[in-house]
PDB file of C-alpha atoms in Angstrom:
ATOM      1  CA  MET D 314      22.215  -0.016 -17.316  1.00 40.00           C
ATOM      2  CA  GLU D 315      18.632  -0.380 -18.541  1.00 42.00           C
ATOM      3  CA  GLN D 316      16.289  -1.659 -15.905  1.00 47.00           C
ATOM      4  CA  ARG D 317      14.581  -4.968 -16.650  1.00 49.00           C
ATOM      5  CA  ALA D 318      10.897  -5.291 -15.721  1.00 51.00           C
ATOM      6  CA  TYR D 319       9.769  -8.456 -14.008  1.00 47.00           C
ATOM      7  CA  THR D 320       6.940 -10.223 -15.819  1.00 50.00           C
ATOM      8  CA  MET D 321       4.135 -12.401 -14.487  1.00 51.00           C
ATOM      9  CA  ARG D 322       5.773 -15.497 -15.994  1.00 56.00           C
ATOM     10  CA  GLU D 323       8.752 -15.118 -13.689  1.00 56.00           C
ATOM     11  CA  LEU D 324       6.540 -15.566 -10.645  1.00 53.00           C
ATOM     12  CA  PRO D 325       5.954 -19.062  -9.229  1.00 54.00           C
ATOM     13  CA  ALA D 326       2.841 -20.593 -10.822  1.00 53.00           C
ATOM     14  CA  ASP D 327       0.870 -20.470  -7.561  1.00 55.00           C
ATOM     15  CA  ASP D 328       1.616 -16.749  -7.190  1.00 62.00           C
ATOM     16  CA  ARG D 329       0.530 -15.640 -10.661  1.00 78.00           C
ATOM     17  CA  PRO D 330      -2.660 -13.600 -10.363  1.00 80.00           C
ATOM     18  CA  ARG D 331      -3.892 -14.492 -13.859  1.00 82.00           C
ATOM     19  CA  GLU D 332      -3.693 -18.219 -13.228  1.00 86.00           C
ATOM     20  CA  ARG D 333      -5.314 -17.846  -9.811  1.00 81.00           C
ATOM     21  CA  MET D 334      -8.087 -15.744 -11.327  1.00 84.00           C
ATOM     22  CA  GLN D 335      -8.737 -18.408 -13.967  1.00 84.00           C
ATOM     23  CA  ARG D 336      -8.906 -21.156 -11.376  1.00 82.00           C
ATOM     24  CA  HIS D 337     -10.741 -19.411  -8.544  1.00 80.00           C
ATOM     25  CA  GLY D 338     -12.376 -16.300 -10.010  1.00 83.00           C
ATOM     26  CA  SER D 339     -11.615 -12.600  -9.639  1.00 82.00           C
ATOM     27  CA  GLU D 340     -13.223 -12.474  -6.177  1.00 84.00           C
ATOM     28  CA  SER D 341     -10.372 -14.536  -4.758  1.00 85.00           C
ATOM     29  CA  LEU D 342      -7.720 -11.943  -5.658  1.00 87.00           C
ATOM     30  CA  SER D 343      -6.550  -9.089  -3.461  1.00 91.00           C
ATOM     31  CA  HIS D 344      -6.579  -5.453  -4.572  1.00 92.00           C
ATOM     32  CA  ALA D 345      -2.861  -5.693  -5.297  1.00 90.00           C
ATOM     33  CA  GLU D 346      -3.237  -8.834  -7.387  1.00 91.00           C
ATOM     34  CA  LEU D 347      -6.023  -7.314  -9.500  1.00 90.00           C
ATOM     35  CA  LEU D 348      -3.917  -4.201 -10.005  1.00 91.00           C
ATOM     36  CA  ALA D 349      -0.928  -6.363 -10.938  1.00 89.00           C
ATOM     37  CA  ILE D 350      -2.923  -7.928 -13.788  1.00 90.00           C
ATOM     38  CA  LEU D 351      -3.479  -4.439 -15.205  1.00 89.00           C
ATOM     39  CA  LEU D 352       0.184  -3.472 -14.719  1.00 89.00           C
ATOM     40  CA  ARG D 353       1.378  -6.706 -16.385  1.00 84.00           C
ATOM     41  CA  THR D 354       5.039  -6.077 -15.484  1.00 84.00           C
ATOM     42  CA  GLY D 355       6.948  -4.877 -12.463  1.00 83.00           C
ATOM     43  CA  THR D 356      10.300  -3.146 -12.165  1.00 83.00           C
ATOM     44  CA  ARG D 357      13.870  -4.411 -12.083  1.00 82.00           C
ATOM     45  CA  ASN D 358      13.712  -5.108  -8.371  1.00 83.00           C
ATOM     46  CA  GLU D 359      10.075  -6.073  -7.833  1.00 86.00           C
ATOM     47  CA  SER D 360       7.361  -8.179  -9.396  1.00 86.00           C
ATOM     48  CA  ALA D 361       4.103  -6.745 -10.680  1.00 87.00           C
ATOM     49  CA  VAL D 362       2.371  -7.835  -7.458  1.00 89.00           C
ATOM     50  CA  HIS D 363       4.977  -6.123  -5.280  1.00 89.00           C
ATOM     51  CA  LEU D 364       4.799  -3.008  -7.448  1.00 90.00           C
ATOM     52  CA  ALA D 365       1.002  -2.985  -7.145  1.00 92.00           C
ATOM     53  CA  GLN D 366       1.160  -3.318  -3.372  1.00 93.00           C
ATOM     54  CA  ARG D 367       3.703  -0.510  -3.140  1.00 92.00           C
ATOM     55  CA  ILE D 368       1.505   1.745  -5.278  1.00 91.00           C
ATOM     56  CA  LEU D 369      -1.513   1.106  -3.061  1.00 93.00           C
ATOM     57  CA  ASN D 370       0.553   1.725   0.063  1.00 93.00           C
ATOM     58  CA  ASP D 371       2.010   4.967  -1.337  1.00 89.00           C
ATOM     59  CA  CYS D 372      -1.432   6.211  -2.376  1.00 91.00           C
ATOM     60  CA  GLY D 373      -3.078   5.307   0.929  1.00 91.00           C
ATOM     61  CA  GLY D 374      -5.395   2.580  -0.362  1.00 92.00           C
ATOM     62  CA  LEU D 375      -7.549   1.706  -3.332  1.00 90.00           C
ATOM     63  CA  ARG D 376      -9.933   4.666  -3.128  1.00 89.00           C
ATOM     64  CA  ARG D 377      -7.157   7.269  -2.980  1.00 91.00           C
ATOM     65  CA  PHE D 378      -5.360   5.486  -5.793  1.00 91.00           C
ATOM     66  CA  ALA D 379      -8.494   5.813  -7.946  1.00 91.00           C
ATOM     67  CA  GLU D 380      -8.530   9.576  -7.281  1.00 91.00           C
ATOM     68  CA  ARG D 381      -5.031  10.123  -8.662  1.00 91.00           C
ATOM     69  CA  SER D 382      -4.755  12.065 -11.930  1.00 91.00           C
ATOM     70  CA  TRP D 383      -2.828  10.800 -14.931  1.00 91.00           C
ATOM     71  CA  GLU D 384       0.091  13.099 -14.122  1.00 92.00           C
ATOM     72  CA  GLU D 385       0.142  11.976 -10.491  1.00 92.00           C
ATOM     73  CA  LEU D 386       0.197   8.342 -11.564  1.00 91.00           C
ATOM     74  CA  THR D 387       3.162   8.910 -13.876  1.00 92.00           C
ATOM     75  CA  HIS D 388       5.152  10.271 -10.928  1.00 91.00           C
ATOM     76  CA  ILE D 389       4.923   6.902  -9.183  1.00 90.00           C
ATOM     77  CA  ARG D 390       8.041   4.822  -9.761  1.00 88.00           C
ATOM     78  CA  GLY D 391       7.136   1.924 -12.040  1.00 88.00           C
ATOM     79  CA  ILE D 392       4.246   3.629 -13.832  1.00 90.00           C
ATOM     80  CA  GLY D 393       4.954   5.215 -17.186  1.00 91.00           C
ATOM     81  CA  PRO D 394       2.540   7.248 -19.344  1.00 93.00           C
ATOM     82  CA  ALA D 395       1.077   4.189 -21.102  1.00 92.00           C
ATOM     83  CA  LYS D 396       0.422   2.310 -17.861  1.00 91.00           C
ATOM     84  CA  ALA D 397      -1.073   5.404 -16.286  1.00 92.00           C
ATOM     85  CA  LEU D 398      -3.550   5.726 -19.169  1.00 94.00           C
ATOM     86  CA  GLN D 399      -4.432   2.048 -18.954  1.00 92.00           C
ATOM     87  CA  LEU D 400      -5.062   2.287 -15.224  1.00 92.00           C
ATOM     88  CA  GLN D 401      -7.196   5.400 -15.604  1.00 92.00           C
ATOM     89  CA  ALA D 402      -9.255   3.709 -18.330  1.00 93.00           C
ATOM     90  CA  SER D 403      -9.902   0.755 -16.024  1.00 92.00           C
ATOM     91  CA  ILE D 404     -10.904   3.049 -13.166  1.00 90.00           C
ATOM     92  CA  GLU D 405     -13.296   4.963 -15.429  1.00 92.00           C
ATOM     93  CA  LEU D 406     -14.905   1.721 -16.635  1.00 90.00           C
ATOM     94  CA  GLY D 407     -15.450   0.737 -13.007  1.00 88.00           C
ATOM     95  CA  ARG D 408     -17.109   4.084 -12.298  1.00 87.00           C
ATOM     96  CA  ARG D 409     -19.406   3.714 -15.309  1.00 88.00           C
ATOM     97  CA  VAL D 410     -20.420   0.206 -14.306  1.00 84.00           C
ATOM     98  CA  ALA D 411     -21.235   1.465 -10.808  1.00 82.00           C
ATOM     99  CA  ARG D 412     -23.448   4.207 -12.274  1.00 83.00           C
ATOM    100  CA  SER D 413     -25.160   2.039 -14.849  1.00 76.00           C
ATOM    101  CA  ARG D 414     -28.382   0.128 -14.382  1.00 69.00           C
ATOM    102  CA  LEU D 415     -29.433  -3.140 -15.918  1.00 61.00           C
ATOM    103  CA  PRO D 416     -31.923  -2.617 -18.750  1.00 69.00           C
ATOM    104  CA  GLU D 417     -35.461  -3.587 -17.880  1.00 76.00           C
ATOM    105  CA  MET D 418     -36.116  -7.100 -19.123  1.00 85.00           C
ATOM    106  CA  PRO D 419     -39.347  -7.606 -21.062  1.00 91.00           C
ATOM    107  CA  ARG D 420     -41.833  -9.990 -19.465  1.00 94.00           C
ATOM    108  CA  ILE D 421     -43.766 -12.580 -21.454  1.00 95.00           C
ATOM    109  CA  SER D 422     -47.259 -13.092 -20.039  1.00 95.00           C
ATOM    110  CA  ARG D 423     -49.092 -13.920 -23.288  1.00 95.00           C
ATOM    111  CA  PRO D 424     -48.203 -14.863 -26.879  1.00 96.00           C
ATOM    112  CA  GLN D 425     -48.762 -11.286 -28.049  1.00 96.00           C
ATOM    113  CA  ASP D 426     -45.862 -10.112 -25.845  1.00 96.00           C
ATOM    114  CA  ALA D 427     -43.448 -12.412 -27.682  1.00 96.00           C
ATOM    115  CA  ALA D 428     -44.944 -11.501 -31.049  1.00 96.00           C
ATOM    116  CA  ASP D 429     -44.392  -7.819 -30.277  1.00 94.00           C
ATOM    117  CA  LEU D 430     -40.690  -8.536 -29.660  1.00 93.00           C
ATOM    118  CA  LEU D 431     -40.122 -10.619 -32.783  1.00 95.00           C
ATOM    119  CA  MET D 432     -42.741  -9.806 -35.414  1.00 92.00           C
ATOM    120  CA  GLU D 433     -41.229  -6.741 -37.048  1.00 90.00           C
ATOM    121  CA  GLU D 434     -37.893  -8.434 -37.577  1.00 89.00           C
ATOM    122  CA  LEU D 435     -38.935 -11.960 -38.515  1.00 91.00           C
ATOM    123  CA  ARG D 436     -41.738 -11.119 -40.910  1.00 87.00           C
ATOM    124  CA  HIS D 437     -39.344  -9.571 -43.439  1.00 87.00           C
ATOM    125  CA  TYR D 438     -36.954 -12.534 -43.775  1.00 89.00           C
ATOM    126  CA  ARG D 439     -36.976 -14.532 -47.009  1.00 87.00           C
ATOM    127  CA  GLU D 440     -35.724 -17.647 -45.222  1.00 88.00           C
ATOM    128  CA  GLU D 441     -37.100 -19.295 -42.131  1.00 91.00           C
ATOM    129  CA  HIS D 442     -35.351 -18.156 -38.953  1.00 93.00           C
ATOM    130  CA  PHE D 443     -35.841 -20.209 -35.812  1.00 94.00           C
ATOM    131  CA  VAL D 444     -35.415 -18.051 -32.705  1.00 95.00           C
ATOM    132  CA  CYS D 445     -35.490 -18.881 -29.008  1.00 96.00           C
ATOM    133  CA  LEU D 446     -36.304 -16.546 -26.149  1.00 97.00           C
ATOM    134  CA  PHE D 447     -34.827 -17.643 -22.819  1.00 97.00           C
ATOM    135  CA  LEU D 448     -36.765 -16.701 -19.701  1.00 96.00           C
ATOM    136  CA  ASN D 449     -36.211 -16.668 -15.944  1.00 96.00           C
ATOM    137  CA  THR D 450     -38.636 -17.796 -13.252  1.00 95.00           C
ATOM    138  CA  LYS D 451     -40.538 -14.500 -13.593  1.00 94.00           C
ATOM    139  CA  ASN D 452     -41.000 -15.011 -17.335  1.00 95.00           C
ATOM    140  CA  GLN D 453     -38.589 -12.168 -18.067  1.00 95.00           C
ATOM    141  CA  VAL D 454     -36.472 -12.476 -21.194  1.00 95.00           C
ATOM    142  CA  ILE D 455     -32.842 -13.030 -20.216  1.00 94.00           C
ATOM    143  CA  GLY D 456     -31.525 -13.973 -23.638  1.00 93.00           C
ATOM    144  CA  ARG D 457     -32.293 -14.584 -27.264  1.00 93.00           C
ATOM    145  CA  GLN D 458     -30.626 -16.650 -29.971  1.00 94.00           C
ATOM    146  CA  THR D 459     -31.247 -17.547 -33.608  1.00 92.00           C
ATOM    147  CA  LEU D 460     -30.618 -21.288 -33.759  1.00 92.00           C
ATOM    148  CA  SER D 461     -31.187 -22.010 -37.429  1.00 89.00           C
ATOM    149  CA  ILE D 462     -31.767 -20.364 -40.780  1.00 87.00           C
ATOM    150  CA  GLY D 463     -33.339 -22.240 -43.669  1.00 80.00           C
ATOM    151  CA  SER D 464     -36.125 -24.786 -44.115  1.00 63.00           C
ATOM    152  CA  LEU D 465     -37.517 -25.823 -40.749  1.00 52.00           C
ATOM    153  CA  ASN D 466     -37.334 -29.543 -40.059  1.00 46.00           C
ATOM    154  CA  ALA D 467     -36.176 -31.896 -37.360  1.00 40.00           C
ATOM    155  CA  SER D 468     -32.699 -32.295 -38.829  1.00 39.00           C
ATOM    156  CA  ILE D 469     -31.992 -28.526 -38.740  1.00 63.00           C
ATOM    157  CA  VAL D 470     -33.598 -27.604 -35.402  1.00 80.00           C
ATOM    158  CA  HIS D 471     -32.779 -30.289 -32.865  1.00 86.00           C
ATOM    159  CA  PRO D 472     -33.973 -30.181 -29.245  1.00 91.00           C
ATOM    160  CA  ARG D 473     -30.389 -30.829 -28.174  1.00 91.00           C
ATOM    161  CA  GLU D 474     -29.234 -27.495 -29.586  1.00 91.00           C
ATOM    162  CA  VAL D 475     -32.237 -25.625 -28.236  1.00 94.00           C
ATOM    163  CA  PHE D 476     -31.861 -26.844 -24.679  1.00 96.00           C
ATOM    164  CA  ARG D 477     -28.078 -26.674 -24.688  1.00 94.00           C
ATOM    165  CA  ALA D 478     -28.478 -22.941 -25.306  1.00 94.00           C
ATOM    166  CA  ALA D 479     -31.169 -22.738 -22.602  1.00 96.00           C
ATOM    167  CA  ILE D 480     -29.004 -24.508 -20.031  1.00 96.00           C
ATOM    168  CA  ARG D 481     -26.056 -22.187 -20.732  1.00 94.00           C
ATOM    169  CA  ARG D 482     -28.286 -19.273 -19.736  1.00 93.00           C
ATOM    170  CA  SER D 483     -29.789 -21.037 -16.696  1.00 94.00           C
ATOM    171  CA  SER D 484     -33.231 -20.608 -18.246  1.00 96.00           C
ATOM    172  CA  ALA D 485     -36.356 -21.579 -16.353  1.00 97.00           C
ATOM    173  CA  SER D 486     -38.367 -21.775 -19.581  1.00 97.00           C
ATOM    174  CA  ILE D 487     -38.148 -21.002 -23.279  1.00 97.00           C
ATOM    175  CA  LEU D 488     -40.375 -19.639 -26.011  1.00 98.00           C
ATOM    176  CA  CYS D 489     -39.637 -20.492 -29.623  1.00 96.00           C
ATOM    177  CA  ALA D 490     -40.662 -18.720 -32.793  1.00 96.00           C
ATOM    178  CA  HIS D 491     -40.025 -18.953 -36.495  1.00 95.00           C
ATOM    179  CA  ASN D 492     -41.270 -17.131 -39.551  1.00 94.00           C
ATOM    180  CA  HIS D 493     -42.994 -18.304 -42.710  1.00 93.00           C
ATOM    181  CA  PRO D 494     -41.595 -16.272 -45.620  1.00 91.00           C
ATOM    182  CA  SER D 495     -44.856 -16.849 -47.507  1.00 91.00           C
ATOM    183  CA  GLY D 496     -46.575 -14.592 -44.981  1.00 93.00           C
ATOM    184  CA  ASP D 497     -49.042 -17.327 -44.013  1.00 94.00           C
ATOM    185  CA  PRO D 498     -48.492 -18.364 -40.374  1.00 95.00           C
ATOM    186  CA  THR D 499     -50.477 -21.599 -40.636  1.00 95.00           C
ATOM    187  CA  PRO D 500     -48.359 -24.277 -38.889  1.00 94.00           C
ATOM    188  CA  SER D 501     -47.070 -27.085 -41.077  1.00 92.00           C
ATOM    189  CA  PRO D 502     -46.997 -30.731 -39.922  1.00 92.00           C
ATOM    190  CA  GLU D 503     -43.247 -30.278 -39.369  1.00 91.00           C
ATOM    191  CA  ASP D 504     -43.912 -27.262 -37.131  1.00 92.00           C
ATOM    192  CA  ILE D 505     -46.302 -29.279 -34.991  1.00 93.00           C
ATOM    193  CA  GLN D 506     -43.970 -32.279 -34.820  1.00 92.00           C
ATOM    194  CA  LEU D 507     -41.023 -30.130 -33.747  1.00 93.00           C
ATOM    195  CA  THR D 508     -43.127 -28.379 -31.109  1.00 95.00           C
ATOM    196  CA  LYS D 509     -44.101 -31.702 -29.545  1.00 95.00           C
ATOM    197  CA  ARG D 510     -40.488 -32.885 -29.536  1.00 94.00           C
ATOM    198  CA  LEU D 511     -39.345 -29.686 -27.861  1.00 95.00           C
ATOM    199  CA  ALA D 512     -42.101 -29.928 -25.245  1.00 96.00           C
ATOM    200  CA  GLU D 513     -41.171 -33.532 -24.433  1.00 95.00           C
ATOM    201  CA  ALA D 514     -37.470 -32.691 -24.135  1.00 95.00           C
ATOM    202  CA  GLY D 515     -38.292 -29.709 -21.931  1.00 96.00           C
ATOM    203  CA  GLN D 516     -40.294 -31.875 -19.566  1.00 95.00           C
ATOM    204  CA  LEU D 517     -37.348 -34.242 -19.154  1.00 95.00           C
ATOM    205  CA  LEU D 518     -34.934 -31.371 -18.479  1.00 95.00           C
ATOM    206  CA  GLY D 519     -37.243 -29.276 -16.299  1.00 96.00           C
ATOM    207  CA  ILE D 520     -37.213 -26.351 -18.751  1.00 97.00           C
ATOM    208  CA  GLU D 521     -40.748 -25.654 -19.919  1.00 97.00           C
ATOM    209  CA  LEU D 522     -41.570 -24.783 -23.509  1.00 97.00           C
ATOM    210  CA  LEU D 523     -44.044 -21.950 -22.983  1.00 97.00           C
ATOM    211  CA  ASP D 524     -45.078 -21.609 -26.612  1.00 97.00           C
ATOM    212  CA  HIS D 525     -44.030 -21.828 -30.231  1.00 97.00           C
ATOM    213  CA  LEU D 526     -45.083 -18.964 -32.464  1.00 97.00           C
ATOM    214  CA  VAL D 527     -45.299 -19.112 -36.233  1.00 96.00           C
ATOM    215  CA  ILE D 528     -44.958 -15.602 -37.589  1.00 95.00           C
ATOM    216  CA  GLY D 529     -46.282 -14.445 -40.952  1.00 94.00           C
ATOM    217  CA  ASP D 530     -46.815 -11.012 -42.424  1.00 91.00           C
ATOM    218  CA  ASN D 531     -48.263  -9.009 -39.522  1.00 90.00           C
ATOM    219  CA  ARG D 532     -49.934 -12.188 -38.297  1.00 94.00           C
ATOM    220  CA  TYR D 533     -48.896 -14.994 -36.019  1.00 96.00           C
ATOM    221  CA  ILE D 534     -50.266 -18.254 -34.663  1.00 97.00           C
ATOM    222  CA  SER D 535     -49.545 -19.577 -31.186  1.00 97.00           C
ATOM    223  CA  LEU D 536     -49.263 -23.345 -31.203  1.00 96.00           C
ATOM    224  CA  LYS D 537     -50.202 -23.361 -27.544  1.00 95.00           C
ATOM    225  CA  GLU D 538     -53.424 -21.447 -28.179  1.00 95.00           C
ATOM    226  CA  SER D 539     -54.068 -23.727 -31.158  1.00 94.00           C
ATOM    227  CA  GLY D 540     -53.969 -26.773 -28.887  1.00 93.00           C
ATOM    228  CA  CYS D 541     -50.785 -28.212 -30.392  1.00 87.00           C
ATOM    229  CA  LEU D 542     -48.815 -27.769 -27.169  1.00 84.00           C
TER     230      LEU D 542
END
């Protein structure tokens, strides 16, 4: 008779690792529960969680389990070739994460720093692109997002959208920039009006608008240095 594998859905709701991970985060799960999510199914006589716990017990713990070769994993009852490959891929990803380092985040200490990040890209666009840099408390760039493409006015770039994106990234401050396809970075009345609206909204939310750059062809103007901010 063909053996039937137990699935996660057959476990009581409170015992399903996926649901618990969604509610409480991955940190709340045991080694066996995390392994069970990768296994997905158990065997005829045991759930995925019980299978995962048995595997860890047979291997002598998580570290020794991670040292097992693909062939050794396939010799464990309940792990076929496909599952063994999936487990090894997960282990290798974990090793690479442990060896990797976070890329150094650029720091914005003056308008030129932001211009250096954005100029070469923005100056070639034939439409206006409005871009936000999101910064932490050390003025390091932690994110970037293009929030609109087209003619720049209050109806297209709204402070609500700008600061919603900033809040999602837990930003301490923001720096905005947009290009003038004409190549002339002289701010328009709409540019100045939008800058003031963004500054006022930032004050209310506690997220400072550091500057708004208008980028032309190898030239830029800082609205803060121009006294508009």
